[in-house]
Short mmCIF file of C-alpha atoms in Angstrom, two decimals:
data_model
loop_
_atom_site.label_atom_id
_atom_site.label_comp_id
_atom_site.label_asym_id
_atom_site.label_seq_id
_atom_site.Cartn_x
_atom_site.Cartn_y
_atom_site.Cartn_z
CA MET A 11 0.00 0.00 0.00
CA ASP A 12 1.39 3.36 -1.04
CA LYS A 13 -0.48 6.55 -0.18
CA ARG A 14 1.60 8.81 -2.40
CA PRO A 15 -0.22 10.47 -5.30
CA ILE A 16 0.19 9.72 -9.00
CA GLY A 17 1.57 12.63 -11.03
CA ILE A 18 0.02 13.24 -14.44
CA PHE A 19 0.79 15.88 -17.01
CA ASP A 20 -0.23 16.99 -20.45
CA SER A 21 0.36 19.99 -22.70
CA GLY A 22 -3.06 21.23 -21.60
CA LEU A 23 -6.47 19.71 -21.01
CA GLY A 24 -6.25 16.46 -22.98
CA GLY A 25 -4.64 14.50 -20.15
CA LEU A 26 -7.84 14.89 -18.16
CA THR A 27 -9.29 12.06 -20.27
CA CYS A 28 -6.66 9.89 -18.52
CA VAL A 29 -7.62 11.33 -15.11
CA ARG A 30 -11.27 10.53 -15.88
CA GLU A 31 -10.34 6.88 -16.40
CA ILE A 32 -8.30 6.85 -13.18
CA MET A 33 -11.32 8.19 -11.27
CA LYS A 34 -13.27 5.25 -12.69
CA ILE A 35 -10.84 2.37 -12.25
CA MET A 36 -8.77 3.59 -9.26
CA PRO A 37 -11.18 5.89 -7.40
CA GLY A 38 -9.05 5.82 -4.26
CA GLU A 39 -5.86 7.18 -5.84
CA ASP A 40 -4.72 10.74 -5.19
CA VAL A 41 -3.72 12.63 -8.32
CA ILE A 42 -1.56 15.67 -8.97
CA TYR A 43 -2.30 16.96 -12.46
CA PHE A 44 -0.25 19.52 -14.34
CA GLY A 45 -1.66 21.04 -17.53
CA ASP A 46 0.95 23.12 -19.38
CA THR A 47 -1.72 25.52 -20.63
CA GLY A 48 0.80 28.34 -20.90
CA ARG A 49 2.76 26.47 -23.57
CA VAL A 50 0.05 24.40 -25.29
CA PRO A 51 0.09 23.03 -28.00
CA TYR A 52 3.13 20.72 -28.00
CA GLY A 53 2.08 18.96 -31.22
CA THR A 54 3.54 21.55 -33.58
CA ARG A 55 6.83 22.08 -31.70
CA SER A 56 10.28 20.68 -32.44
CA ARG A 57 11.53 17.63 -30.55
CA GLU A 58 14.19 19.69 -28.82
CA MET A 59 11.56 22.01 -27.43
CA ILE A 60 9.17 19.22 -26.45
CA ILE A 61 11.97 17.46 -24.53
CA LYS A 62 12.82 20.68 -22.71
CA TYR A 63 9.15 21.17 -21.74
CA VAL A 64 8.71 17.54 -20.66
CA GLU A 65 11.86 17.67 -18.50
CA GLN A 66 10.43 20.73 -16.73
CA ASP A 67 6.98 19.12 -16.36
CA ILE A 68 8.58 16.06 -14.76
CA ARG A 69 10.75 18.18 -12.44
CA PHE A 70 7.62 20.01 -11.30
CA LEU A 71 5.78 16.76 -10.53
CA GLU A 72 8.89 15.37 -8.81
CA SER A 73 8.78 18.36 -6.43
CA PHE A 74 5.97 16.37 -4.78
CA ASP A 75 6.43 12.98 -3.19
CA ILE A 76 4.82 10.92 -5.98
CA LYS A 77 4.93 7.22 -6.79
CA ALA A 78 4.52 7.33 -10.57
CA ILE A 79 4.20 9.76 -13.46
CA ILE A 80 1.89 9.36 -16.41
CA ILE A 81 2.76 11.42 -19.48
CA ALA A 82 -0.86 11.73 -20.57
CA CYS A 83 0.04 13.37 -23.87
CA GLY A 84 0.57 11.58 -27.17
CA THR A 85 3.02 14.19 -28.40
CA ALA A 86 5.18 14.22 -25.27
CA SER A 87 5.14 10.40 -25.08
CA SER A 88 6.22 10.17 -28.73
CA ALA A 89 8.72 12.98 -28.96
CA ALA A 90 10.27 13.01 -25.49
CA LEU A 91 9.70 9.84 -23.45
CA PRO A 92 12.21 7.74 -25.44
CA TRP A 93 14.87 10.44 -25.05
CA ILE A 94 14.48 11.83 -21.56
CA ALA A 95 17.28 11.20 -19.13
CA GLU A 96 17.36 8.20 -16.85
CA GLY A 97 17.47 8.50 -13.09
CA LYS A 98 14.03 9.93 -12.41
CA THR A 99 12.78 9.22 -8.91
CA ALA A 100 9.35 8.04 -10.02
CA LYS A 101 8.31 5.40 -12.56
CA ILE A 102 7.40 7.20 -15.78
CA MET A 103 4.77 5.89 -18.20
CA GLY A 104 3.51 7.31 -21.47
CA VAL A 105 0.41 6.68 -23.55
CA VAL A 106 2.07 5.14 -26.62
CA GLU A 107 3.02 1.69 -25.33
CA PRO A 108 -0.31 1.03 -23.55
CA ALA A 109 -2.36 2.17 -26.57
CA ALA A 110 -0.21 0.11 -28.96
CA LYS A 111 -0.66 -2.99 -26.77
CA MET A 112 -4.40 -2.49 -26.59
CA ALA A 113 -4.64 -2.00 -30.36
CA VAL A 114 -2.68 -5.18 -31.10
CA LYS A 115 -4.99 -7.05 -28.73
CA ALA A 116 -8.09 -5.60 -30.39
CA THR A 117 -7.27 -5.98 -34.08
CA ARG A 118 -8.47 -8.99 -36.02
CA ASN A 119 -7.31 -8.05 -39.53
CA LYS A 120 -3.97 -6.56 -38.33
CA LYS A 121 -4.77 -3.24 -39.97
CA ILE A 122 -4.37 -0.47 -37.42
CA GLY A 123 -4.83 3.27 -37.85
CA VAL A 124 -3.09 5.92 -35.72
CA LEU A 125 -4.35 9.49 -35.37
CA GLY A 126 -2.05 12.01 -33.72
CA THR A 127 -0.53 15.48 -33.81
CA SER A 128 2.08 16.37 -36.44
CA ALA A 129 4.91 15.65 -33.97
CA THR A 130 3.42 12.30 -32.94
CA VAL A 131 3.14 11.14 -36.54
CA LYS A 132 6.62 12.43 -37.31
CA TYR A 133 8.30 10.40 -34.55
CA GLY A 134 6.28 7.27 -35.40
CA LYS A 135 6.48 5.79 -31.90
CA TYR A 136 3.02 4.18 -32.14
CA VAL A 137 4.13 2.44 -35.34
CA GLU A 138 7.38 1.30 -33.71
CA ASN A 139 5.56 -0.10 -30.65
CA ILE A 140 2.88 -1.87 -32.71
CA LYS A 141 5.53 -3.36 -35.02
CA SER A 142 7.52 -4.73 -32.09
CA LEU A 143 4.41 -6.54 -30.81
CA CYS A 144 3.01 -7.56 -34.19
CA PRO A 145 5.62 -7.33 -36.97
CA ASP A 146 3.18 -8.02 -39.80
CA ALA A 147 0.67 -5.37 -38.80
CA GLU A 148 -0.23 -2.83 -41.47
CA ILE A 149 -0.27 0.64 -39.89
CA ILE A 150 -1.64 3.86 -41.34
CA GLN A 151 -0.81 7.10 -39.54
CA LYS A 152 -2.59 10.42 -40.00
CA ALA A 153 -1.69 13.82 -38.52
CA CYS A 154 -4.81 15.72 -37.42
CA PRO A 155 -3.60 19.24 -36.53
CA MET A 156 -7.09 20.77 -36.48
CA PHE A 157 -8.51 18.35 -33.90
CA VAL A 158 -6.94 20.05 -30.86
CA PRO A 159 -8.26 23.55 -31.72
CA ILE A 160 -11.66 22.04 -32.54
CA VAL A 161 -11.81 20.36 -29.12
CA GLU A 162 -10.36 23.31 -27.19
CA ASN A 163 -12.82 25.72 -28.79
CA GLY A 164 -15.88 23.56 -28.24
CA TYR A 165 -16.61 22.57 -31.85
CA THR A 166 -16.88 18.83 -31.18
CA GLU A 167 -20.59 18.73 -32.11
CA SER A 168 -20.29 21.14 -35.04
CA PRO A 169 -20.42 20.33 -38.78
CA VAL A 170 -16.85 21.64 -38.79
CA ALA A 171 -15.73 18.61 -36.76
CA GLU A 172 -17.48 16.36 -39.24
CA ILE A 173 -15.92 17.96 -42.34
CA ILE A 174 -12.40 17.91 -40.88
CA ALA A 175 -12.80 14.39 -39.46
CA LYS A 176 -14.06 13.05 -42.81
CA GLU A 177 -10.98 14.51 -44.48
CA TYR A 178 -8.53 13.19 -41.88
CA LEU A 179 -10.17 9.75 -41.74
CA SER A 180 -10.51 9.09 -45.46
CA GLU A 181 -7.17 7.27 -45.78
CA VAL A 182 -7.47 5.11 -42.66
CA LYS A 183 -11.04 4.24 -43.62
CA ALA A 184 -10.05 3.37 -47.21
CA ALA A 185 -7.25 1.18 -45.84
CA GLY A 186 -9.85 -0.92 -44.02
CA VAL A 187 -8.42 -0.65 -40.50
CA ASP A 188 -10.47 -2.43 -37.85
CA THR A 189 -8.73 -0.65 -34.97
CA LEU A 190 -7.98 3.06 -34.66
CA ILE A 191 -5.77 4.61 -31.98
CA LEU A 192 -6.85 8.06 -30.80
CA GLY A 193 -3.20 8.89 -30.24
CA CYS A 194 -3.71 12.32 -28.68
CA THR A 195 -5.53 12.62 -25.36
CA HIS A 196 -7.75 15.38 -26.79
CA TYR A 197 -9.28 13.09 -29.38
CA PRO A 198 -11.64 11.04 -27.17
CA LEU A 199 -13.82 14.19 -27.11
CA LEU A 200 -14.34 13.57 -30.83
CA ARG A 201 -15.13 9.89 -30.27
CA LYS A 202 -18.72 10.24 -31.52
CA VAL A 203 -17.94 11.91 -34.84
CA ILE A 204 -14.93 9.62 -35.43
CA GLY A 205 -16.97 6.54 -34.53
CA ASP A 206 -19.83 7.56 -36.84
CA ILE A 207 -17.46 7.99 -39.79
CA MET A 208 -15.45 4.81 -39.14
CA GLY A 209 -18.53 2.66 -38.51
CA GLU A 210 -19.40 0.11 -35.85
CA GLY A 211 -16.86 -2.54 -36.85
CA VAL A 212 -13.91 -0.34 -35.92
CA THR A 213 -12.54 -0.35 -32.36
CA LEU A 214 -11.41 3.07 -31.12
CA ILE A 215 -8.49 3.00 -28.68
CA ASP A 216 -8.46 5.85 -26.17
CA SER A 217 -4.75 6.43 -25.44
CA GLY A 218 -5.37 8.25 -22.13
CA ALA A 219 -7.61 5.46 -20.85
CA ALA A 220 -5.09 2.86 -22.05
CA ALA A 221 -2.37 4.60 -20.02
CA ALA A 222 -4.61 4.70 -16.94
CA ASN A 223 -5.26 0.96 -17.25
CA CYS A 224 -1.60 0.23 -17.72
CA ALA A 225 -0.74 2.34 -14.64
CA HIS A 226 -3.36 0.41 -12.67
CA GLU A 227 -1.77 -2.92 -13.62
CA PHE A 228 1.69 -1.65 -12.74
CA LEU A 229 0.68 -0.22 -9.35
CA LYS A 230 -1.24 -3.37 -8.49
CA ALA A 231 1.61 -5.67 -9.48
CA GLU A 232 4.12 -3.62 -7.47
CA GLY A 233 1.84 -3.34 -4.44
CA LEU A 234 1.75 0.44 -4.84
CA LEU A 235 -2.00 1.05 -4.88
CA LYS A 236 -3.35 3.27 -2.11
CA GLY A 237 -6.04 0.71 -1.47
CA GLU A 238 -8.91 -0.90 -3.27
CA GLY A 239 -12.51 -1.80 -2.66
CA GLU A 240 -15.30 0.00 -0.89
CA ALA A 241 -13.36 0.67 2.30
CA CYS A 242 -10.90 2.89 0.41
CA GLU A 243 -11.47 6.59 0.88
CA LYS A 244 -12.08 8.67 -2.26
CA GLY A 245 -9.00 10.02 -3.98
CA ARG A 246 -7.99 13.68 -3.74
CA TYR A 247 -7.22 15.69 -6.88
CA ARG A 248 -4.97 18.71 -7.18
CA TYR A 249 -4.66 20.62 -10.44
CA PHE A 250 -1.86 22.91 -11.55
CA VAL A 251 -1.62 24.96 -14.74
CA SER A 252 0.88 27.36 -16.29
CA ASP A 253 -1.69 29.94 -17.45
CA GLU A 254 -5.18 31.19 -16.49
CA VAL A 255 -6.84 29.14 -13.77
CA GLU A 256 -10.39 30.11 -14.82
CA ASP A 257 -10.14 28.74 -18.37
CA PHE A 258 -8.92 25.42 -17.04
CA SER A 259 -11.66 25.10 -14.43
CA GLN A 260 -14.35 25.77 -17.02
CA LEU A 261 -13.18 23.67 -19.96
CA GLY A 262 -11.67 20.95 -17.81
CA GLY A 263 -15.11 19.81 -16.69
CA VAL A 264 -15.93 18.87 -20.29
CA PHE A 265 -12.93 16.55 -20.41
CA LEU A 266 -13.59 15.06 -16.97
CA GLU A 267 -17.34 14.81 -17.55
CA ARG A 268 -17.82 16.31 -14.09
CA PRO A 269 -17.17 19.80 -12.70
CA ILE A 270 -13.73 20.68 -11.31
CA ASP A 271 -14.57 21.67 -7.72
CA GLU A 272 -11.04 21.29 -6.43
CA SER A 273 -8.54 24.12 -6.28
CA VAL A 274 -6.59 24.88 -9.44
CA GLN A 275 -3.25 26.63 -8.93
CA LYS A 276 -1.10 28.54 -11.36
CA ILE A 277 2.64 27.89 -11.36
CA ASP A 278 5.65 29.27 -13.26
CA ILE A 279 6.84 26.16 -15.10
CA GLU A 280 9.90 27.98 -16.49
CA LYS A 281 11.35 27.87 -12.95
CA TYR A 282 11.58 24.07 -12.99
CA MET B 15 18.54 58.96 -44.12
CA ASP B 16 18.92 56.02 -41.76
CA LYS B 17 20.23 52.68 -43.03
CA ARG B 18 19.37 50.73 -39.88
CA PRO B 19 16.74 48.00 -40.29
CA ILE B 20 13.20 47.97 -38.94
CA GLY B 21 12.53 45.24 -36.35
CA ILE B 22 9.20 43.44 -36.60
CA PHE B 23 7.82 40.63 -34.49
CA ASP B 24 4.71 38.53 -34.11
CA SER B 25 3.69 35.43 -32.19
CA GLY B 26 4.25 33.49 -35.41
CA LEU B 27 3.54 34.00 -39.07
CA GLY B 28 0.80 36.64 -38.99
CA GLY B 29 3.20 39.57 -38.83
CA LEU B 30 4.39 38.68 -42.32
CA THR B 31 1.25 40.41 -43.62
CA CYS B 32 2.84 43.59 -42.25
CA VAL B 33 6.20 42.74 -43.87
CA ARG B 34 4.38 42.20 -47.18
CA GLU B 35 3.02 45.74 -46.98
CA ILE B 36 6.46 47.12 -46.11
CA MET B 37 7.92 45.38 -49.19
CA LYS B 38 5.26 47.19 -51.20
CA ILE B 39 5.37 50.70 -49.77
CA MET B 40 8.99 50.86 -48.51
CA PRO B 41 10.83 48.42 -50.80
CA GLY B 42 14.19 49.84 -49.82
CA GLU B 43 13.91 49.20 -46.09
CA ASP B 44 15.86 46.40 -44.41
CA VAL B 45 13.78 44.24 -42.09
CA ILE B 46 14.61 41.93 -39.21
CA TYR B 47 11.60 39.73 -38.51
CA PHE B 48 11.12 37.57 -35.45
CA GLY B 49 8.29 35.01 -35.40
CA ASP B 50 7.85 33.46 -31.96
CA THR B 51 6.76 30.15 -33.50
CA GLY B 52 7.98 28.23 -30.44
CA ARG B 53 5.40 29.97 -28.24
CA VAL B 54 2.56 30.68 -30.66
CA PRO B 55 -0.36 31.34 -30.09
CA TYR B 56 -0.34 34.39 -27.82
CA GLY B 57 -4.10 34.98 -28.19
CA THR B 58 -5.15 32.50 -25.53
CA ARG B 59 -2.48 33.43 -22.95
CA SER B 60 -2.75 35.61 -19.84
CA ARG B 61 -1.63 39.25 -19.97
CA GLU B 62 1.22 38.54 -17.58
CA MET B 63 2.57 35.88 -19.91
CA ILE B 64 2.08 37.97 -23.07
CA ILE B 65 3.97 40.88 -21.48
CA LYS B 66 6.84 38.55 -20.53
CA TYR B 67 7.00 37.22 -24.10
CA VAL B 68 6.82 40.69 -25.66
CA GLU B 69 9.60 42.02 -23.41
CA GLN B 70 11.80 39.14 -24.59
CA ASP B 71 10.86 39.66 -28.25
CA ILE B 72 11.79 43.34 -27.96
CA ARG B 73 15.09 42.56 -26.19
CA PHE B 74 15.95 40.18 -29.02
CA LEU B 75 15.25 42.82 -31.70
CA GLU B 76 17.16 45.42 -29.68
CA SER B 77 20.20 43.16 -29.84
CA PHE B 78 20.47 44.51 -33.40
CA ASP B 79 21.01 48.16 -34.25
CA ILE B 80 17.45 48.95 -35.33
CA LYS B 81 15.61 52.23 -35.82
CA ALA B 82 12.05 51.14 -34.98
CA ILE B 83 10.05 48.15 -33.83
CA ILE B 84 6.64 47.15 -35.13
CA ILE B 85 4.64 44.81 -32.92
CA ALA B 86 2.86 43.18 -35.86
CA CYS B 87 0.52 41.20 -33.63
CA GLY B 88 -2.94 42.27 -32.53
CA THR B 89 -2.71 40.32 -29.27
CA ALA B 90 0.71 41.66 -28.25
CA SER B 91 -0.28 45.22 -29.22
CA SER B 92 -3.47 44.95 -27.13
CA ALA B 93 -2.23 43.05 -24.13
CA ALA B 94 1.35 44.27 -23.78
CA LEU B 95 2.15 47.50 -25.64
CA PRO B 96 0.28 49.74 -23.19
CA TRP B 97 2.07 48.14 -20.24
CA ILE B 98 5.64 47.51 -21.37
CA ALA B 99 8.35 49.48 -19.67
CA GLU B 100 9.58 52.81 -20.98
CA GLY B 101 13.17 53.41 -21.98
CA LYS B 102 13.40 51.22 -25.06
CA THR B 103 16.12 52.28 -27.46
CA ALA B 104 13.92 52.08 -30.56
CA LYS B 105 10.53 53.64 -31.30
CA ILE B 106 7.88 50.97 -30.74
CA MET B 107 4.64 50.84 -32.70
CA GLY B 108 1.75 48.41 -32.53
CA VAL B 109 -1.10 47.59 -34.90
CA VAL B 110 -4.01 48.82 -32.76
CA GLU B 111 -3.65 52.59 -33.07
CA PRO B 112 -2.98 52.58 -36.85
CA ALA B 113 -5.92 50.25 -37.54
CA ALA B 114 -8.25 52.26 -35.29
CA LYS B 115 -7.24 55.49 -37.08
CA MET B 116 -7.82 53.92 -40.48
CA ALA B 117 -11.21 52.55 -39.42
CA VAL B 118 -12.40 55.92 -38.11
CA LYS B 119 -11.31 57.50 -41.39
CA ALA B 120 -13.15 54.84 -43.42
CA THR B 121 -16.48 54.62 -41.60
CA ARG B 122 -19.47 56.59 -42.78
CA ASN B 123 -22.14 55.28 -40.41
CA LYS B 124 -19.80 55.18 -37.39
CA LYS B 125 -20.50 51.51 -36.85
CA ILE B 126 -17.22 49.62 -36.64
CA GLY B 127 -16.59 45.92 -36.08
CA VAL B 128 -13.42 44.48 -34.53
CA LEU B 129 -12.31 40.87 -34.99
CA GLY B 130 -9.48 39.61 -32.81
CA THR B 131 -8.16 36.84 -30.60
CA SER B 132 -9.69 36.21 -27.17
CA ALA B 133 -6.98 38.30 -25.48
CA THR B 134 -7.38 41.18 -27.94
CA VAL B 135 -11.12 41.35 -27.35
CA LYS B 136 -10.63 41.04 -23.59
CA TYR B 137 -8.29 44.05 -23.36
CA GLY B 138 -10.50 46.15 -25.66
CA LYS B 139 -7.66 48.37 -26.92
CA TYR B 140 -9.17 48.75 -30.40
CA VAL B 141 -12.41 49.98 -28.77
CA GLU B 142 -10.47 52.39 -26.54
CA ASN B 143 -8.52 53.82 -29.50
CA ILE B 144 -11.56 54.18 -31.72
CA LYS B 145 -13.54 55.86 -28.90
CA SER B 146 -10.77 58.38 -28.29
CA LEU B 147 -10.87 59.40 -31.96
CA CYS B 148 -14.63 59.17 -32.44
CA PRO B 149 -16.51 59.10 -29.12
CA ASP B 150 -19.93 58.38 -30.65
CA ALA B 151 -18.78 55.38 -32.68
CA GLU B 152 -20.68 52.15 -32.10
CA ILE B 153 -18.20 49.30 -31.84
CA ILE B 154 -18.89 45.57 -31.93
CA GLN B 155 -16.05 43.21 -30.98
CA LYS B 156 -15.88 39.50 -31.72
CA ALA B 157 -13.29 36.97 -30.58
CA CYS B 158 -12.44 34.50 -33.37
CA PRO B 159 -10.26 31.81 -31.73
CA MET B 160 -10.58 29.35 -34.63
CA PHE B 161 -9.26 31.75 -37.28
CA VAL B 162 -5.56 31.33 -36.38
CA PRO B 163 -5.62 27.50 -36.54
CA ILE B 164 -7.63 27.68 -39.77
CA VAL B 165 -5.01 29.96 -41.34
CA GLU B 166 -1.98 28.10 -39.93
CA ASN B 167 -3.32 24.76 -41.18
CA GLY B 168 -4.19 25.99 -44.66
CA TYR B 169 -8.00 25.85 -44.44
CA THR B 170 -8.59 29.39 -45.73
CA GLU B 171 -10.35 28.14 -48.89
CA SER B 172 -12.25 25.34 -47.15
CA PRO B 173 -15.98 25.21 -46.30
CA VAL B 174 -14.74 25.07 -42.71
CA ALA B 175 -13.52 28.66 -42.99
CA GLU B 176 -16.91 29.66 -44.34
CA ILE B 177 -18.92 27.95 -41.58
CA ILE B 178 -16.76 29.39 -38.81
CA ALA B 179 -16.61 32.85 -40.41
CA LYS B 180 -20.40 32.96 -40.83
CA GLU B 181 -20.79 32.17 -37.14
CA TYR B 182 -18.20 34.73 -36.00
CA LEU B 183 -19.49 37.44 -38.33
CA SER B 184 -23.22 37.10 -37.65
CA GLU B 185 -23.27 39.74 -34.87
CA VAL B 186 -21.10 42.34 -36.61
CA LYS B 187 -23.10 41.84 -39.80
CA ALA B 188 -26.45 42.15 -37.98
CA ALA B 189 -25.18 45.34 -36.31
CA GLY B 190 -24.73 46.90 -39.76
CA VAL B 191 -21.07 47.86 -39.47
CA ASP B 192 -19.64 49.49 -42.60
CA THR B 193 -16.03 49.01 -41.45
CA LEU B 194 -14.44 45.89 -40.02
CA ILE B 195 -10.99 45.73 -38.45
CA LEU B 196 -9.10 42.46 -39.05
CA GLY B 197 -7.48 42.94 -35.65
CA CYS B 198 -5.12 39.95 -35.83
CA THR B 199 -2.39 39.87 -38.47
CA HIS B 200 -3.39 36.33 -39.46
CA TYR B 201 -6.85 37.39 -40.58
CA PRO B 202 -5.97 39.07 -43.91
CA LEU B 203 -5.49 35.52 -45.23
CA LEU B 204 -9.25 35.10 -44.68
CA ARG B 205 -10.03 38.38 -46.43
CA LYS B 206 -11.91 36.69 -49.26
CA VAL B 207 -14.31 34.63 -47.15
CA ILE B 208 -14.82 37.53 -44.70
CA GLY B 209 -15.40 39.96 -47.59
CA ASP B 210 -17.90 37.64 -49.26
CA ILE B 211 -19.94 37.29 -46.07
CA MET B 212 -19.83 40.98 -45.14
CA GLY B 213 -20.63 42.20 -48.66
CA GLU B 214 -19.14 44.89 -50.86
CA GLY B 215 -20.26 47.89 -48.82
CA VAL B 216 -18.04 46.95 -45.88
CA THR B 217 -14.43 48.17 -45.72
CA LEU B 218 -11.98 45.62 -44.30
CA ILE B 219 -9.07 47.12 -42.37
CA ASP B 220 -5.87 45.06 -42.46
CA SER B 221 -4.15 45.81 -39.13
CA GLY B 222 -0.69 44.69 -40.30
CA ALA B 223 -0.88 46.88 -43.41
CA ALA B 224 -2.17 49.79 -41.31
CA ALA B 225 0.88 49.46 -39.03
CA ALA B 226 3.22 49.38 -42.03
CA ASN B 227 1.65 52.57 -43.39
CA CYS B 228 1.87 54.26 -40.02
CA ALA B 229 5.54 53.25 -39.70
CA HIS B 230 6.16 54.69 -43.17
CA GLU B 231 4.66 58.03 -42.17
CA PHE B 232 6.66 58.12 -38.96
CA LEU B 233 9.98 57.25 -40.62
CA LYS B 234 9.37 59.77 -43.38
CA ALA B 235 8.44 62.55 -40.96
CA GLU B 236 11.52 61.86 -38.81
CA GLY B 237 13.86 61.59 -41.80
CA LEU B 238 14.60 57.97 -40.89
CA LEU B 239 13.87 56.27 -44.21
CA LYS B 240 16.77 54.43 -45.80
CA GLY B 241 15.94 56.13 -49.05
CA GLU B 242 13.11 56.34 -51.51
CA GLY B 243 12.56 56.20 -55.22
CA GLU B 244 14.07 54.09 -57.95
CA ALA B 245 17.66 54.77 -57.01
CA CYS B 246 17.19 53.05 -53.66
CA GLU B 247 18.61 49.54 -53.49
CA LYS B 248 16.20 46.73 -52.59
CA GLY B 249 15.75 46.04 -48.90
CA ARG B 250 17.29 43.00 -47.21
CA TYR B 251 15.21 40.68 -45.07
CA ARG B 252 16.36 38.49 -42.22
CA TYR B 253 14.02 36.09 -40.48
CA PHE B 254 14.34 34.56 -37.03
CA VAL B 255 12.06 32.02 -35.35
CA SER B 256 11.95 30.21 -32.01
CA ASP B 257 11.06 26.77 -33.44
CA GLU B 258 11.49 24.77 -36.68
CA VAL B 259 12.99 26.78 -39.53
CA GLU B 260 11.47 24.57 -42.25
CA ASP B 261 7.83 25.10 -41.24
CA PHE B 262 8.35 28.86 -41.27
CA SER B 263 10.03 28.91 -44.68
CA GLN B 264 7.20 26.87 -46.20
CA LEU B 265 4.12 28.53 -44.69
CA GLY B 266 5.64 32.00 -44.58
CA GLY B 267 5.51 32.25 -48.35
CA VAL B 268 1.72 32.07 -48.21
CA PHE B 269 1.61 35.11 -45.93
CA LEU B 270 4.18 37.06 -47.96
CA GLU B 271 2.68 36.01 -51.29
CA ARG B 272 6.22 35.24 -52.46
CA PRO B 273 8.70 32.53 -51.51
CA ILE B 274 11.07 33.09 -48.58
CA ASP B 275 14.49 32.72 -50.25
CA GLU B 276 16.40 34.44 -47.48
CA SER B 277 17.98 32.61 -44.57
CA VAL B 278 15.77 31.79 -41.60
CA GLN B 279 17.54 31.28 -38.28
CA LYS B 280 16.39 29.61 -35.11
CA ILE B 281 17.08 31.37 -31.80
CA ASP B 282 16.46 30.56 -28.13
CA ILE B 283 14.10 33.39 -27.17
CA GLU B 284 14.08 32.33 -23.49
CA LYS B 285 17.68 33.65 -23.28
CA TYR B 286 16.55 37.24 -23.92
#
């Protein structure tokens, strides 16, 4: 039993889809979330810059006594996790490996699609991870740079989401994938429009939820869970951001599918 | 006659619409352009953060021997210019005052619309400037957060631009404005779709071009132009960015309406 919180970070709000899953499957765990809202988006940045940001995000989370860190961001997991320095005090997990595992488990025809930011597609870490588990898988990647602004500006139900999604999905749909990784933690908010276009036969893999499940397995196996079952007290959540607190509190509720009642604090991430 | 270059900066590519106008009206002037592509967009950031960024952008430009600085960014001009410290070595101009002046000159019915980023609308500097020149003007502001991603991802000709523009423009159109300020230097790339929706009777004010014209007047009046007329040699342009050089070279040409053949250099803006 380990009462220390789990640290989670993302370039902004997307990682809250991972927190939502943690609330569901590990309701007793305490969480410290950092959303780098002052420097969002990461998906269009260079690798050098993403690594610098991720190192700072990790240093911030390590300023607390935490037991594990989840990089709940497809871009950061793809562009930085394989390159960040060893010797961190907490176990660090990304979203790529868990989502790749889940996709390989789900596919029947071995045709897997990957949606992600420009950086995520560029570094091809989903492809690499899928290939290592299933060398004969056929993988089709697609960069979806408009999805994050669509989600962050509340256009998930708009015809705009449909037009852009149809365009982005045309190749993966034509390729006949039966499994599609939502490789950026913002994308589960577009699950309905993506699901409608892809059709019922296609399994959508939520990378944030996959990471939460993977973290659950790890913590359980290592005996690091705070506790399980009904006797366990409800987890506590603390949120930190690098820009306006108000924006995060408002929009964050959409990602969590429940209001953010807890305190949200602004920090200067450049100091870490 | 002053051979020193003009320094221009923007959060990213938008300010190139100002450079384009300078190439047209002051073809002899040398320009040093900084696009803060590593930290774009500014429009969703807090004022505190925008001021910090703008101070650094100015310090970078002041590391050259320049005669004037144009803040070719609606957000930075609105959220930072009125608050940045005195004592800069070069004359600093923004886009707000020039665009407001031009709008007041253009309007016949004294109904003026202002389109800008969330931060620009929040700080209301266009409104303040218009009111000081024409106290009985009726001004309608509208934040257009999707316009920058639409422009930066090349959707200016797409039905998506039309749907979003129709939504954003419905209030200013209903209010019967005869003059509309494109208060973010990205927006001139949406001039066609905005013009089609607003109709022929509405004058569109390009804030980047307005700033270039204002800078021209200032430099002329102060005797600071490098030279004018046919005898004047063509200006030299140097571009600096805070992230990937390639992306800037490619997309920048769309803003300039000519290819970027000159060298583009990456700098670490956090050092300034």
